[in-house]
Amino acid sequence: METAIINITEETQNQETIMEKIRAAGHIIRQGGLVAFPTETVYGLGADALNPQASEKIYAAKGRPSDNPLIIHISNMGDLEKIAKNVPKSARKLAERFWPGPLTMIFEKSDIVPLETTGGLQTVAVRMPSHPAALLLIESGGGFIAAPSANTSGRPSPTRAEHVAEDMKGRIPMILDGGPVGIGIESTIVDFSAEVPMILRPGYITADMIRETIGEVRMDPGLIPDDSGISPKAPGMKYRHYAPKAQLILVEGSKEHVQEKINQLAKEASKEGKSVGIIGTDETRDGYPLGIVKSIGTRTDGASIARHLYGVLREFDQLDVEIIYSESFSEAGIGQAVRNRMMKAAGRQIIEA
Ligand code: AMP
Ligand code: MG
């Protein structure tokens, strides 16, 4: 299959041209086809969420396990009622504050939502993204777009159209290229199908921001990295995921100790003939004399680290690095989401410096 990569950035064309291109993409969706598109979090792989055959194409293109449900994207509040039942007041409050934006909420599903879209569950995950191209695509694609991240299952989520092309070229008819995304990690997921709302996946919208709005919210105990053996509640969070090809090892501790430890580990691995990658920050990158060193962003701006995380992992994939040692990051603000993704990418391999 030929994959058209359609530029929808504003540098070389006017608004009307861009809108026309997005409407053409919406037509593909309404016909049951797949289109990859930018959102503010990561690139999504979209299909008509109410068409079971269309949803199945997503699983096939990604190689995604069929029990891993898809998030349905909507473009206006009124459409929530059509796919979700028993939406509590607290969820409405969150929607008012954070939609459109990087927040996904889970409810009981209505009858029009096929089980193919929800991975066989009676619940449905819903988000209203804020990216203008995503909103227009949803509207012109029929109002309900099922879209997981547009990567091959198990690879890091795409934050640029080039990443989508790496994974999806030849498998889907169209990629809308809106340039690099703003946030860079997936939406926060809050489950409202239980008594007390529960965060199933941390993201840009933090637990504190949610508590400020609705009071009590719990963290899925399966997310906390320990040896309890409890599985995360979101099916997608249980897979080793977001993962680079190389083995990734996180090194924790004070700044000086971490640098010293990483340098020592890099030296040992190089001696064994392994090709080594190092993930540092703008502040520390010059402190690593060995290996291929990449900065993930600056510690003065947690958002910059989130934005570059997946891109850096993909760059290392292309360099055929065998082992990556990474600094680790604090749990403040978006740091919790960054840490969660890094732990998953590392398969929870951590070394204390
Ligand atoms: P992705 O769109 O690739 O970021 O993946 C969507 C995430 O949402 C996965 O981790 C899914 O397991 C999770 N998810 C979607 N729908 C539900 C649901 N109904 N219940 C629990 N988790 C869900
Ligand atoms: Mg994903």
mmCIF file of C-alpha atoms and ligand atoms in Angstrom, residues 62 64 68-71 106 118 121 123-125 147-149 186 189 200-201 233-237 241-242, ligand 1:
data_model
loop_
_atom_site.group_PDB
_atom_site.id
_atom_site.type_symbol
_atom_site.label_atom_id
_atom_site.label_comp_id
_atom_site.label_asym_id
_atom_site.label_seq_id
_atom_site.Cartn_x
_atom_site.Cartn_y
_atom_site.Cartn_z
ATOM 1 C CA LYS A 62 0.155 -1.905 14.880
ATOM 2 C CA ARG A 64 -1.436 -4.680 18.871
ATOM 3 C CA ASN A 68 -5.778 -3.760 24.513
ATOM 4 C CA PRO A 69 -8.644 -1.238 24.134
ATOM 5 C CA LEU A 70 -8.559 1.943 22.040
ATOM 6 C CA ILE A 71 -9.287 5.510 23.171
ATOM 7 C CA ILE A 106 -13.164 5.844 31.239
ATOM 8 C CA THR A 118 -12.973 -1.544 23.553
ATOM 9 C CA LEU A 121 -14.609 -4.458 27.662
ATOM 10 C CA THR A 123 -16.160 0.344 29.380
ATOM 11 C CA VAL A 124 -14.969 3.020 26.953
ATOM 12 C CA ALA A 125 -12.047 5.470 27.134
ATOM 13 C CA ALA A 147 -6.829 6.190 17.985
ATOM 14 C CA PRO A 148 -3.979 4.576 19.859
ATOM 15 C CA SER A 149 -0.456 5.897 19.421
ATOM 16 C CA GLU A 186 0.433 10.010 26.177
ATOM 17 C CA ILE A 189 -6.102 8.224 31.991
ATOM 18 C CA LEU A 200 -4.547 4.303 35.325
ATOM 19 C CA ARG A 201 -1.791 6.150 33.464
ATOM 20 C CA LYS A 233 -5.610 -1.960 35.414
ATOM 21 C CA ALA A 234 -5.249 -0.462 31.927
ATOM 22 C CA PRO A 235 -4.506 -3.449 29.697
ATOM 23 C CA GLY A 236 -1.948 -1.436 27.738
ATOM 24 C CA MET A 237 0.127 -0.640 30.811
ATOM 25 C CA HIS A 241 6.134 -0.924 26.048
ATOM 26 C CA TYR A 242 7.575 2.368 24.896
HETATM 27 P P1 AMP B 1 -2.661 4.254 23.517
HETATM 28 O O1 AMP B 1 -3.836 4.847 22.833
HETATM 29 O O2 AMP B 1 -1.761 3.469 22.642
HETATM 30 O O3 AMP B 1 -1.962 5.301 24.313
HETATM 31 O O4 AMP B 1 -3.285 3.206 24.528
HETATM 32 C C1 AMP B 1 -4.499 3.451 25.177
HETATM 33 C C2 AMP B 1 -4.375 3.093 26.633
HETATM 34 O O5 AMP B 1 -5.654 3.253 27.259
HETATM 35 C C3 AMP B 1 -3.955 1.659 26.852
HETATM 36 O O6 AMP B 1 -3.071 1.581 27.954
HETATM 37 C C4 AMP B 1 -5.280 0.988 27.162
HETATM 38 O O7 AMP B 1 -5.098 -0.190 27.885
HETATM 39 C C5 AMP B 1 -6.021 2.078 27.932
HETATM 40 N N1 AMP B 1 -7.484 1.918 27.841
HETATM 41 C C6 AMP B 1 -8.261 2.217 26.790
HETATM 42 N N2 AMP B 1 -9.562 1.897 27.047
HETATM 43 C C7 AMP B 1 -9.592 1.399 28.296
HETATM 44 C C8 AMP B 1 -10.627 0.870 29.125
HETATM 45 N N3 AMP B 1 -11.885 0.804 28.705
HETATM 46 N N4 AMP B 1 -10.285 0.421 30.359
HETATM 47 C C9 AMP B 1 -8.995 0.469 30.775
HETATM 48 N N5 AMP B 1 -7.981 0.956 30.037
HETATM 49 C C10 AMP B 1 -8.257 1.411 28.809
#
